[in-house]
Short mmCIF file of C-alpha atoms and ligand atoms in Angstrom, two decimals:
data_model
loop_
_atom_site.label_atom_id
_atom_site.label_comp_id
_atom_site.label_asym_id
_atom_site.label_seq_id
_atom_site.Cartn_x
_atom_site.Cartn_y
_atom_site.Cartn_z
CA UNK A 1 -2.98 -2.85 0.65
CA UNK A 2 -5.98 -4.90 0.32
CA UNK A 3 -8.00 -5.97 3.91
CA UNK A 4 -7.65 -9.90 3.59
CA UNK A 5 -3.73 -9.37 2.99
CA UNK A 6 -3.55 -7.00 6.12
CA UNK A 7 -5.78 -9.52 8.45
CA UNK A 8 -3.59 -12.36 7.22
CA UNK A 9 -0.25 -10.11 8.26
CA UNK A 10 -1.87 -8.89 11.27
CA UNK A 11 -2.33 -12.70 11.83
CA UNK A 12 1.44 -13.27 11.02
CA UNK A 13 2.78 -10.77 13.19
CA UNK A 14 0.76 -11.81 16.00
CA UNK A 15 2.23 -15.49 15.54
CA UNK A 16 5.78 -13.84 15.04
CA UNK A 17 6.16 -11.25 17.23
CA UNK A 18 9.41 -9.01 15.84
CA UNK A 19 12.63 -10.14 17.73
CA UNK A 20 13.80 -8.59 20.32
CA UNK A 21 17.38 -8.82 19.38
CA UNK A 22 18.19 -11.62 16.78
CA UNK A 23 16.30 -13.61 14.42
CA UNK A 24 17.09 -17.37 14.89
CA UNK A 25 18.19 -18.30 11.44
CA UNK A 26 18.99 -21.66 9.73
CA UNK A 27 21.96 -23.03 8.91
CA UNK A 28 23.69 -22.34 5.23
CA UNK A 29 22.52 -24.06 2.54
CA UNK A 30 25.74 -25.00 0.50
CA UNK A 31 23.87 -24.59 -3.01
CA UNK A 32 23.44 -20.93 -2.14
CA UNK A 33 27.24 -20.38 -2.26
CA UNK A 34 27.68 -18.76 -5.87
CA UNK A 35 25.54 -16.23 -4.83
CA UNK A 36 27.31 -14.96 -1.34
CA UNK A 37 29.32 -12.73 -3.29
CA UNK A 38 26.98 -11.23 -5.52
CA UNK A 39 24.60 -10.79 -2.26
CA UNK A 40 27.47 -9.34 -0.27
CA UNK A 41 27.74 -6.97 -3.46
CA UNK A 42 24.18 -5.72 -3.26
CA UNK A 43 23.56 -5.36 0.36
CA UNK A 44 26.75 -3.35 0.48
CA UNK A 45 25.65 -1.27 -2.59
CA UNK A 46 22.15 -0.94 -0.09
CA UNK A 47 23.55 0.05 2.63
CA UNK A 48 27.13 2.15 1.57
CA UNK A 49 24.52 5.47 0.67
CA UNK A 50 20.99 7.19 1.44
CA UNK A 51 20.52 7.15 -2.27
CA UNK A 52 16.90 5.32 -2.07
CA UNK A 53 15.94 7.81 0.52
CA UNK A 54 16.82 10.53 -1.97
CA UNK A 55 14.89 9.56 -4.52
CA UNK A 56 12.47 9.11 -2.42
CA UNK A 57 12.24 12.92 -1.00
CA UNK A 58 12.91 14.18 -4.42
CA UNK A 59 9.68 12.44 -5.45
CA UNK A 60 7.80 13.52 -2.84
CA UNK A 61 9.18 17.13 -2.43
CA UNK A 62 9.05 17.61 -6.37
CA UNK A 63 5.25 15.60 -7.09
CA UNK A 64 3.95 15.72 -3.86
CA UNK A 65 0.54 13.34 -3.97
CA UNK A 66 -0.52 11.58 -6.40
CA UNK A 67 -3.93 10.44 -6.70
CA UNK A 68 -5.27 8.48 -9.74
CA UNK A 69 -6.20 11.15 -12.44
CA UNK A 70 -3.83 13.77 -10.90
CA UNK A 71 -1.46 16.00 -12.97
CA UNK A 72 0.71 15.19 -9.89
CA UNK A 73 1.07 11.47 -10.89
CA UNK A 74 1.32 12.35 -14.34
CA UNK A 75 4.04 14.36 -13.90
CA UNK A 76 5.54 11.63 -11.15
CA UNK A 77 5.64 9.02 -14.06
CA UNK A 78 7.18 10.90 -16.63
CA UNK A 79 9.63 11.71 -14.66
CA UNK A 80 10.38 8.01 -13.78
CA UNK A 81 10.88 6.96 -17.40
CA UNK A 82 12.79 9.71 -17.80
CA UNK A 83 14.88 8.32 -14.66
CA UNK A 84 14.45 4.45 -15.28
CA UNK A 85 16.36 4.86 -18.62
CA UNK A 86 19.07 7.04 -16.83
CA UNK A 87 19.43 4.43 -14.48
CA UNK A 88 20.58 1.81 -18.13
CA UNK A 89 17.32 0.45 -17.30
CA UNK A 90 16.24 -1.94 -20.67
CA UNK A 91 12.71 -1.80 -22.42
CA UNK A 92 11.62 1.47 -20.52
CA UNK A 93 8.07 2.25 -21.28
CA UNK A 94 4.68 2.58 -19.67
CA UNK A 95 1.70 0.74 -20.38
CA UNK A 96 -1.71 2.83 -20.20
CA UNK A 97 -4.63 2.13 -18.00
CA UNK A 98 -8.12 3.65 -17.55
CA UNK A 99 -8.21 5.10 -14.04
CA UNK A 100 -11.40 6.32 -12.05
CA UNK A 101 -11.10 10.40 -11.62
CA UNK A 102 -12.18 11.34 -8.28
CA UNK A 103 -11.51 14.77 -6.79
CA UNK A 104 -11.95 15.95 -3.45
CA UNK A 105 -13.13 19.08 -3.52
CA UNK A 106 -13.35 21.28 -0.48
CA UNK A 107 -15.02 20.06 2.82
CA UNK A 108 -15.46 20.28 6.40
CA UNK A 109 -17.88 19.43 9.33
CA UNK A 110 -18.75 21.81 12.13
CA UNK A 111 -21.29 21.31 15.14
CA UNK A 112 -24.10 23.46 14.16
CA UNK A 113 -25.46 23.03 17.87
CA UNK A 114 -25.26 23.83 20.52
CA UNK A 115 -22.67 26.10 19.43
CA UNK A 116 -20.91 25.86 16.53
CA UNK A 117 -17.10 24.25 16.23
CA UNK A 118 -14.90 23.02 13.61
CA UNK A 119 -14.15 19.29 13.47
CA UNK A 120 -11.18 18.05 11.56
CA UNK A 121 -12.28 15.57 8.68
CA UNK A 122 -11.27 13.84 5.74
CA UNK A 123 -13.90 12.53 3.27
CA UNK A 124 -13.51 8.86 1.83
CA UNK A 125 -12.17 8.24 -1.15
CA UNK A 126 -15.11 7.37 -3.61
CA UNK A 127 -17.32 9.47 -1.98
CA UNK A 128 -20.15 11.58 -3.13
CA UNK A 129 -20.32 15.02 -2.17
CA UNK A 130 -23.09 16.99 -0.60
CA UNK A 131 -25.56 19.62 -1.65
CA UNK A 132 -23.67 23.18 -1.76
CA UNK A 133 -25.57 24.01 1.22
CA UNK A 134 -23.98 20.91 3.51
CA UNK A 135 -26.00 18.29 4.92
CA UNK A 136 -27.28 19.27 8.63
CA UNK A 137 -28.58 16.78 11.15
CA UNK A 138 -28.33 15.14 14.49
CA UNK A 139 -25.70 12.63 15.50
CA UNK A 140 -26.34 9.06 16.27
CA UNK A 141 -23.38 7.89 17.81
CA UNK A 142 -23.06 3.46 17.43
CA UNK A 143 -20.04 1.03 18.57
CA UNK A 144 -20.87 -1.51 16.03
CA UNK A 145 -23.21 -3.11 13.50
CA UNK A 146 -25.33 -4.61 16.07
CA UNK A 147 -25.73 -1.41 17.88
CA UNK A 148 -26.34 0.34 14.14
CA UNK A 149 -29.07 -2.29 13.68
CA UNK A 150 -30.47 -2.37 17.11
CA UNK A 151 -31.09 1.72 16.52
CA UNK A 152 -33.19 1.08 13.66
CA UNK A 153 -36.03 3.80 13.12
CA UNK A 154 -33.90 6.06 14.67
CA UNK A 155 -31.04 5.95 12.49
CA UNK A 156 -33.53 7.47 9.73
CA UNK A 157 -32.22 11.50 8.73
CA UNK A 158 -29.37 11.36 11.19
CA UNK A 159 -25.72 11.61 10.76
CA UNK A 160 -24.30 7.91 11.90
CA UNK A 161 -20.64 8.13 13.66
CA UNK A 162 -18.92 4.74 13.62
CA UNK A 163 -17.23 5.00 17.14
CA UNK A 164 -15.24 1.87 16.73
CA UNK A 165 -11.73 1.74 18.78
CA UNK A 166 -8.77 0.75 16.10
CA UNK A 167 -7.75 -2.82 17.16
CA UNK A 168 -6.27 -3.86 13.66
CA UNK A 169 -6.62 -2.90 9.79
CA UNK A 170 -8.61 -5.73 8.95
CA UNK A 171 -10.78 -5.84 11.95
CA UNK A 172 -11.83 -1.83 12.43
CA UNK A 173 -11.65 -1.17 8.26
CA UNK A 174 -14.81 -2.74 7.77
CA UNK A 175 -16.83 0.14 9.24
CA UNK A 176 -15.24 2.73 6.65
CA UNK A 177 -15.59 0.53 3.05
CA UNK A 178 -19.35 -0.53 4.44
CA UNK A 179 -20.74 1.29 7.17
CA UNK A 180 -21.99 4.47 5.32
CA UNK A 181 -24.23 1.75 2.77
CA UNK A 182 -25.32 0.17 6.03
CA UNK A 183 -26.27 3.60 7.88
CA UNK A 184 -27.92 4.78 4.51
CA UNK A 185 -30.19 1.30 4.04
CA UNK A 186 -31.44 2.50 7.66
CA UNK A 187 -32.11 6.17 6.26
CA UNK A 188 -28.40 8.19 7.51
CA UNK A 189 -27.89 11.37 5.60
CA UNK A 190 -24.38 10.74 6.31
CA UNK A 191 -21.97 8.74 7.36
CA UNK A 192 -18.87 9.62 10.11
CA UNK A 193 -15.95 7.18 10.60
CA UNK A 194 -13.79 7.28 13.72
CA UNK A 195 -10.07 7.59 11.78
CA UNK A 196 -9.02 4.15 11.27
CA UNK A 197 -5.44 3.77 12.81
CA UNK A 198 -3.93 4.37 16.11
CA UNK A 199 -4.47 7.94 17.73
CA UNK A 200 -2.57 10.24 16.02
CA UNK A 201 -2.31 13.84 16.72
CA UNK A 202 -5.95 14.60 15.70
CA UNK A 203 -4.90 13.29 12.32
CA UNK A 204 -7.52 12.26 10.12
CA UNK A 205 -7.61 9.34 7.97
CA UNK A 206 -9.26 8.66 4.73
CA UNK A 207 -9.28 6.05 2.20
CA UNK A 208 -12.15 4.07 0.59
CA UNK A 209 -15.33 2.84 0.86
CA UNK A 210 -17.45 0.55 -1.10
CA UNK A 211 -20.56 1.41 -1.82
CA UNK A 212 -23.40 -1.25 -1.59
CA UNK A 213 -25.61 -1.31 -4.80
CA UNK A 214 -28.81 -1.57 -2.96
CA UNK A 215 -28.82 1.88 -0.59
CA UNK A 216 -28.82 5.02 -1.43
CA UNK A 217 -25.49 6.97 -1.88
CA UNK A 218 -24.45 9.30 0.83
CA UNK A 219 -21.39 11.17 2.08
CA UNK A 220 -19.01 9.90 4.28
CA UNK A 221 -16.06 11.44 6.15
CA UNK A 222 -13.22 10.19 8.75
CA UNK A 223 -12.98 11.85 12.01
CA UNK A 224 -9.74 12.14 14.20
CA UNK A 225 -9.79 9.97 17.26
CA UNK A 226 -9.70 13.27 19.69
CA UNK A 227 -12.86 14.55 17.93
CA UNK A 228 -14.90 11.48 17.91
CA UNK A 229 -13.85 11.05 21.71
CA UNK A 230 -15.25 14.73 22.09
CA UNK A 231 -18.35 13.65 20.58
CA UNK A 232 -18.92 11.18 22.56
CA UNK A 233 -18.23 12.80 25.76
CA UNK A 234 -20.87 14.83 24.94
CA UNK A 235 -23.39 12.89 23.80
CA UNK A 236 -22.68 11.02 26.94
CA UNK A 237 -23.72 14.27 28.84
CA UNK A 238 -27.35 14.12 27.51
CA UNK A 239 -26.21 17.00 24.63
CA UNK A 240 -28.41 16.57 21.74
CA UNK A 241 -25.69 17.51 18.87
CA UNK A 242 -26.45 18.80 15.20
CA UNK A 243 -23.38 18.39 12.59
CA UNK A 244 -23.18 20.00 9.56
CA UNK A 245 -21.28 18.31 6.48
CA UNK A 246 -20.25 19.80 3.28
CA UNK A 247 -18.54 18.38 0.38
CA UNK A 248 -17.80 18.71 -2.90
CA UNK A 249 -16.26 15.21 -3.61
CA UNK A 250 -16.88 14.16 -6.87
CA UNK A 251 -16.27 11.78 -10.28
CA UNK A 252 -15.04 13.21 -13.22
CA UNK A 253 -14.65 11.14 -16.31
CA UNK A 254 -12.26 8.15 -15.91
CA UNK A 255 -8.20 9.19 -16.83
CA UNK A 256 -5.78 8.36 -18.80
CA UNK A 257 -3.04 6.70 -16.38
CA UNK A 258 -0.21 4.74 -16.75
CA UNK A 259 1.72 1.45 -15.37
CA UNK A 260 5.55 2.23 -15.54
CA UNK A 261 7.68 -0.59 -16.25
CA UNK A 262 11.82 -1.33 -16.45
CA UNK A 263 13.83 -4.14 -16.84
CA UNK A 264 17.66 -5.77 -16.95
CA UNK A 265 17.06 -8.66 -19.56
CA UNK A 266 17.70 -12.18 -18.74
CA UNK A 267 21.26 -13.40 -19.72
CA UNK A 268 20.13 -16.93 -20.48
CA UNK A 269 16.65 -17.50 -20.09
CA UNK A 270 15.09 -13.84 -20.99
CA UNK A 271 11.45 -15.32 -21.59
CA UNK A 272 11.21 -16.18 -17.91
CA UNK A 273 10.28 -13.02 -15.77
CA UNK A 274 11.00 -12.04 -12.14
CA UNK A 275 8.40 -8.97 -11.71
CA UNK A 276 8.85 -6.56 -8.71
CA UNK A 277 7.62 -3.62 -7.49
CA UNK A 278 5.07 -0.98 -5.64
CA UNK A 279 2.06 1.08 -6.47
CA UNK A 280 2.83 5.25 -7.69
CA UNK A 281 -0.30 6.43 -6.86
CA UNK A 282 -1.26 7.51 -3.17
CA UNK A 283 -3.69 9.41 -1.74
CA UNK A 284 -4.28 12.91 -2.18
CA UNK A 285 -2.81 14.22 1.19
CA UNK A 286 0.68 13.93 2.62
CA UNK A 287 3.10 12.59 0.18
CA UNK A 288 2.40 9.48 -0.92
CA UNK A 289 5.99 8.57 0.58
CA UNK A 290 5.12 5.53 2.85
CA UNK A 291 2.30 4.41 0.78
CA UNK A 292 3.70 3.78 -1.37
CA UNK A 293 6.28 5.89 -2.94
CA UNK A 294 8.67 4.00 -0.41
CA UNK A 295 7.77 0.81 -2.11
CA UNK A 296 8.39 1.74 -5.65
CA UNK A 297 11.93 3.64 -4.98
CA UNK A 298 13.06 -0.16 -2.90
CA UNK A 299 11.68 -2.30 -5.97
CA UNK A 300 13.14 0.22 -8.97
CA UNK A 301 16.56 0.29 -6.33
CA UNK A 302 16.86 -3.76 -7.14
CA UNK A 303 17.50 -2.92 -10.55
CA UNK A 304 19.12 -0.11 -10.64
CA UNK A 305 21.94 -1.83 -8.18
CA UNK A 306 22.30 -5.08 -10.39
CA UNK A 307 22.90 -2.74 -13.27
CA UNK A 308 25.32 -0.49 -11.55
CA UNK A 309 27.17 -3.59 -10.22
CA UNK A 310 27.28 -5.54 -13.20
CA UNK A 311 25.46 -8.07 -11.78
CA UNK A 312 23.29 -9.53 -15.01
CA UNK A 313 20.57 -12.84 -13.87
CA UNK A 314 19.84 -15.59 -16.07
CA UNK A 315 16.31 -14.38 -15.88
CA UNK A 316 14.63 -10.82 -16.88
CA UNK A 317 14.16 -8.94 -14.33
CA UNK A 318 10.92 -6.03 -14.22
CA UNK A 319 10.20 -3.69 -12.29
CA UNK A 320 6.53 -2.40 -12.69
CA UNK A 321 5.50 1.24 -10.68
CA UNK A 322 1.49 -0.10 -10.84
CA UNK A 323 -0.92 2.94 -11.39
CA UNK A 324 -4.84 3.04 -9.06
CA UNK A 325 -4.36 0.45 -6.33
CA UNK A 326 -5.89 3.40 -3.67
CA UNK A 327 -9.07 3.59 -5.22
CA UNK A 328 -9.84 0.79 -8.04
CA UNK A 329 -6.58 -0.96 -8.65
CA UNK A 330 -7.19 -0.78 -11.93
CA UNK A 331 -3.41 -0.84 -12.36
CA UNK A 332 -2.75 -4.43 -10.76
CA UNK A 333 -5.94 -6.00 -13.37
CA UNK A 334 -4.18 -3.91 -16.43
CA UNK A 335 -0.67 -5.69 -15.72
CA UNK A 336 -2.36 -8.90 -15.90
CA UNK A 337 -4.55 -8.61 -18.72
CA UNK A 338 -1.83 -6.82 -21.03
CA UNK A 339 0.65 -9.54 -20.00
CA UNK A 340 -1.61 -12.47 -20.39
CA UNK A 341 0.24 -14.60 -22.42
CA UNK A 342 3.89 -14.29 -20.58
CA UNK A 343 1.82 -14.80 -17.53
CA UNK A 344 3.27 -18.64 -17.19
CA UNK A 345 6.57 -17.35 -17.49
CA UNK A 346 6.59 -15.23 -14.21
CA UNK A 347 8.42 -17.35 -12.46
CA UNK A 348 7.65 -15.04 -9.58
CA UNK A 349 5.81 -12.08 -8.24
CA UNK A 350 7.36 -9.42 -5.36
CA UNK A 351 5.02 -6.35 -4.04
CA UNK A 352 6.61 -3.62 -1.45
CA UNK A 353 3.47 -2.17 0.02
CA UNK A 354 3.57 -1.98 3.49
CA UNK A 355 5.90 0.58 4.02
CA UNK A 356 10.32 0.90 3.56
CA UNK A 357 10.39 0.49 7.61
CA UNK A 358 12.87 -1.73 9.31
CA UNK A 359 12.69 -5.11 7.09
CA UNK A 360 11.71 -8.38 8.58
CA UNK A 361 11.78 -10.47 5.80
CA UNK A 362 9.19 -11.74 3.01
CA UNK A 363 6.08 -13.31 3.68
CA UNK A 364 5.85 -15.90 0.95
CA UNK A 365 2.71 -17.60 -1.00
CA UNK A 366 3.53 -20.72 -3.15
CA UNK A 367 4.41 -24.83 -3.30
CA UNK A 368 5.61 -26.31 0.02
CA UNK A 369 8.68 -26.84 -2.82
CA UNK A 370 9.28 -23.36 -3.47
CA UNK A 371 9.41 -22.17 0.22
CA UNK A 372 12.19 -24.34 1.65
CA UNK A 373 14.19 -22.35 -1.94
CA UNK A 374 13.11 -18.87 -0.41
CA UNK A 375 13.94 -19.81 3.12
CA UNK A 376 17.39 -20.96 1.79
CA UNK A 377 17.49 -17.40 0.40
CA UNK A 378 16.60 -15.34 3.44
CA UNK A 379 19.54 -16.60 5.00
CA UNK A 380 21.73 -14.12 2.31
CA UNK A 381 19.58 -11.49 4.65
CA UNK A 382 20.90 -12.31 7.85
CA UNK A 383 23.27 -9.70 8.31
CA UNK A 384 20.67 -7.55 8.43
CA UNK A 385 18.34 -9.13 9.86
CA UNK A 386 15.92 -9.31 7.19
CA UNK A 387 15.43 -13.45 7.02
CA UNK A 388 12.16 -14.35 8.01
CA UNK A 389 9.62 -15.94 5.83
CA UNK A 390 6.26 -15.28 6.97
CA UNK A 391 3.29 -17.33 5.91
CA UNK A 392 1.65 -15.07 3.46
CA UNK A 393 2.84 -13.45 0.16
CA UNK A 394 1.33 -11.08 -2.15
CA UNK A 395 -0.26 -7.81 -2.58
CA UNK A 396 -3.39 -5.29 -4.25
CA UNK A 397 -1.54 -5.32 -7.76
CA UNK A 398 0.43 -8.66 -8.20
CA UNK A 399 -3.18 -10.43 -6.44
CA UNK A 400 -4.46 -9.76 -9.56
CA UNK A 401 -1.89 -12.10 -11.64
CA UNK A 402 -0.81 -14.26 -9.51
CA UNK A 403 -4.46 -15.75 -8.99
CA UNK A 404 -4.66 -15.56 -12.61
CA UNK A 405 -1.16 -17.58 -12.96
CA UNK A 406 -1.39 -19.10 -10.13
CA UNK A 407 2.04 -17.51 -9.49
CA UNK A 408 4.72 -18.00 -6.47
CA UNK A 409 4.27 -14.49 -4.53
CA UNK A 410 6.06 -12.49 -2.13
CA UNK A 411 5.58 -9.12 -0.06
CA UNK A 412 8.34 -7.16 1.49
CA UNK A 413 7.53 -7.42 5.31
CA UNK A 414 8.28 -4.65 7.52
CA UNK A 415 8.23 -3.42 11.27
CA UNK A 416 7.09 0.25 11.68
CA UNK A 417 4.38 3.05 12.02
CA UNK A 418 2.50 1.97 9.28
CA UNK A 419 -0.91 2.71 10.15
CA UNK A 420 0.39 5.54 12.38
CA UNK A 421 0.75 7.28 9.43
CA UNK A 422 -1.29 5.24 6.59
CA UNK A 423 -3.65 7.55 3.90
CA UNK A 424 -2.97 10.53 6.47
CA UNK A 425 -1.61 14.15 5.27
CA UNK A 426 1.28 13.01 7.80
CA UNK A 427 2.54 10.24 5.27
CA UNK A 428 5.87 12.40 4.82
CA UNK A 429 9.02 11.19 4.04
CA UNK A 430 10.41 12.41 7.73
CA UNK A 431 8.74 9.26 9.10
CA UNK A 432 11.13 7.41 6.58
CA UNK A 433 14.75 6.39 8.33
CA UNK A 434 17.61 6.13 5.63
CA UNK A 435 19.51 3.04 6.95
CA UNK A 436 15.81 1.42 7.33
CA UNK A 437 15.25 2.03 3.85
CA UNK A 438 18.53 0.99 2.27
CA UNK A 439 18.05 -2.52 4.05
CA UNK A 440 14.54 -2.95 2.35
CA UNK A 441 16.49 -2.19 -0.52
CA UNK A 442 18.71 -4.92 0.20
CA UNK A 443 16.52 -7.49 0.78
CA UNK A 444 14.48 -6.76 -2.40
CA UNK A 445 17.94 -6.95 -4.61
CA UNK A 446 18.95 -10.21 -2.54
CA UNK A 447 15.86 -11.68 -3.01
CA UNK A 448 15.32 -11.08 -6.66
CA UNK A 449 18.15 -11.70 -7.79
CA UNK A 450 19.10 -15.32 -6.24
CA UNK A 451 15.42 -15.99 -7.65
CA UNK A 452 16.33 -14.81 -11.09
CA UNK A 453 19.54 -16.05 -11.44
CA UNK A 454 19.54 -19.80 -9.91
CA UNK A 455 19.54 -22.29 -12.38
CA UNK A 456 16.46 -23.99 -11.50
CA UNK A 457 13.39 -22.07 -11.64
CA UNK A 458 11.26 -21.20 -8.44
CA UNK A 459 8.51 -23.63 -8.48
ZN1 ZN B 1 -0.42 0.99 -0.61
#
């Protein structure tokens, strides 16, 4: 999930707080009443098993992670064709996309001195490694980027730790994608990120950075909340603390990956397009299952019910599993560029990315026109309490065409542990609860198919 899409939901969640026991809704809308029943038909379909659940475990008990380049994710998306055209999905195929290749490697970080201890870690996705023999230095402890600048000469051959509290995504993020160019410009060996999400249990998370193209590449890692609070007790003490750092993290040659994409054709108007779904990559811990395995399952589930049910729209509708959006989103920019000339006829865009927790609603991107139509819809999602329509729509690999299209967009919008749990070997599907899921599954099916099958298109 990209930062400006988080700060803008952080935003939106801030302005509408989840409800404490209803959401207010609005009244019907009488041009939405050929759809009750087939909306009726879906949610109950949702909600009647734990089937989206268990294809979720399965994926995640069989594949496990599956970062870009991985044999895991290969494996993951053959499997999903494989299960797509099960499913009577139409036009089952994947569409292939050049992925970066980077591989962990083993690593940890120890103090060296006074006397040496392991520290829990997680390197950055996109990181380099370091020598064989580690990197070894002091630690420089900052707060900010003032503080970082403020140090100045004395940042030079230390290891920086960004002690920054977690507030939200988009506010404390910034000090993983850019601090470790900003330490090295000042002369850090290295770079140490307090974990970016709520304490945990001394879980570490990673995900990545950005490197700036004018200072020198060094390693970077993410520590767990209870060991950068150690840290800085002592350093608060007077200790004068030496780390060591070793990794192996490194680039191989760029993959061969794939975009996976279904559909139920369009009954009337096949040309026009309704495209859905999540991103089947993850990161290379846990099991991928919240982000965004969770996502993908809810999306595929909107198809697979409208099949099962009989329940054929006017309009094609696709469901794309996007390849890359952890670390280049290569995936997202593939989609649009192989798709470039059907493009105009997406009549809309739907990402899942922010977890399968209890569903609020959609937040929606698009004409003034085309929200009072989506509003009208979320009202088929009171029952389960899935109709609001937040301000902002979109996600990491729709962004990509919808700017290009300038395309109505929606995101699934949930209320849960996301960042409890976000890029963190504790992304399990155990965090996941069954009913939660099958009412994200709903409200995807609802929603796409009232947009695909109304006889005016979304505009
Ligand atoms: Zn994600």
């Amino acid at each position: 999930m990209p930062i400006a899409r988080l700060l803008a939901f952080a935003l939106v969640l801030a302005q509408f707080p989840p409800p404490a026991v209803d959401v207010p809704t609005r009244p019907a809308s009488g041009w939405l009443d050929p759809y009750r029943d087939a909306a009726s038909r879906l949610t109950g379909e949702a909600l009647s098993s734990d089937f989206a659940w268990q294809r979720l475990a399965l994926i995640g008990d069989t594949f496990g992670n599956r970062l870009s380049g991985s044999p895991n994710l290969d494996a993951a998306i053959t499997w999903a064709v494989a299960e797509m055209k099960k499913d009577g999905l139409e036009n089952v195929h994947t569409e292939p996309v050049k992925v970066p290749h980077w591989v962990r490697g083993r690593e940890s970080l120890e103090i060296a001195g006074p006397i040496p201890q392991p520290l829990v870690i997680l390197g950055l996705g996109n990181s380099v490694g370091t020598p064989a023999a580690g990197v070894a230095a002091e630690l420089l402890i900052v707060h900010s980027f003032e503080e970082l600048d403020t140090a100045g000469a004395r940042v030079k051959g230390k290891i920086v730790l960004f002690n920054v509290p977690f507030t939200n995504y988009g506010d404390t993020v910034r000090f993983r994608t850019t601090g470790p160019s900003r330490a090295a410009a000042l002369g850090a060996v290295a770079t140490l990120v307090r974990a970016v999400g709520p304490a945990g249990l001394r879980t570490p998370h990673t995900g990545t950075l950005t490197y700036a193209d004018d200072a020198p590449k060094i390693p970077a890692a993410a520590l767990t909340t209870e060991d950068t609070a150690r840290l800085q007790r002592m350093v608060d003490r007077g200790t004068t603390v030496r780390l060591k750092l070793t990794m192996e993290a490194r680039f191989l040659p760029d993959a061969d990956s794939f975009n996976v994409v279904g559909e139920l054709r369009g009954r009337e108007r096949p040309g026009e397009i309704v495209t859905i779904g999540g991103h089947f990559d993850s990161w290379d811990v846990g099991t991928g299952s919240t982000d965004d395995g969770g996502g993908c399952v809810v999306s595929w589930e909107a198809l697979r019910m409208m099949k099962k049910l009989n329940l054929r729209p006017r309009r094609t509708v696709r469901v794309v599993l996007w390849t890359n959006e952890e670390n280049g989103t290569r995936g997202g920019s593939a989609y649009r560029d192989q798709h470039l000339a059907e493009l105009p006829n997406h009549v809309a865009m739907i990402e899942s990315d922010s977890g399968v927790f209890r569903p609020l609603g959609f937040g929606f991107t698009g004409s003034e026109q085309a929200r009072e139509r989506i509003r009208d819809i979320a009202t088929l999602l009171a029952g389960i309490h899935a109709d609001a329509v937040l301000p902002a729509g979109g996600g990491a690999d729709i962004d990509p065409s919808v700017q290009q299209a300038n395309l109505p967009s929606l995101s699934l919008e949930v209320d849960g542990n996301y960042f409890l749990i976000h890029h963190t070997p504790a992304d399990t599907i155990d965090k996941i609860d069954p009913l939660e899921m099958s009412r994200c599954a709903a409200a995807m099916a609802v929603m796409t198919y009232v947009i695909a099958e109304m006889p005016e298109r979304l505009r």
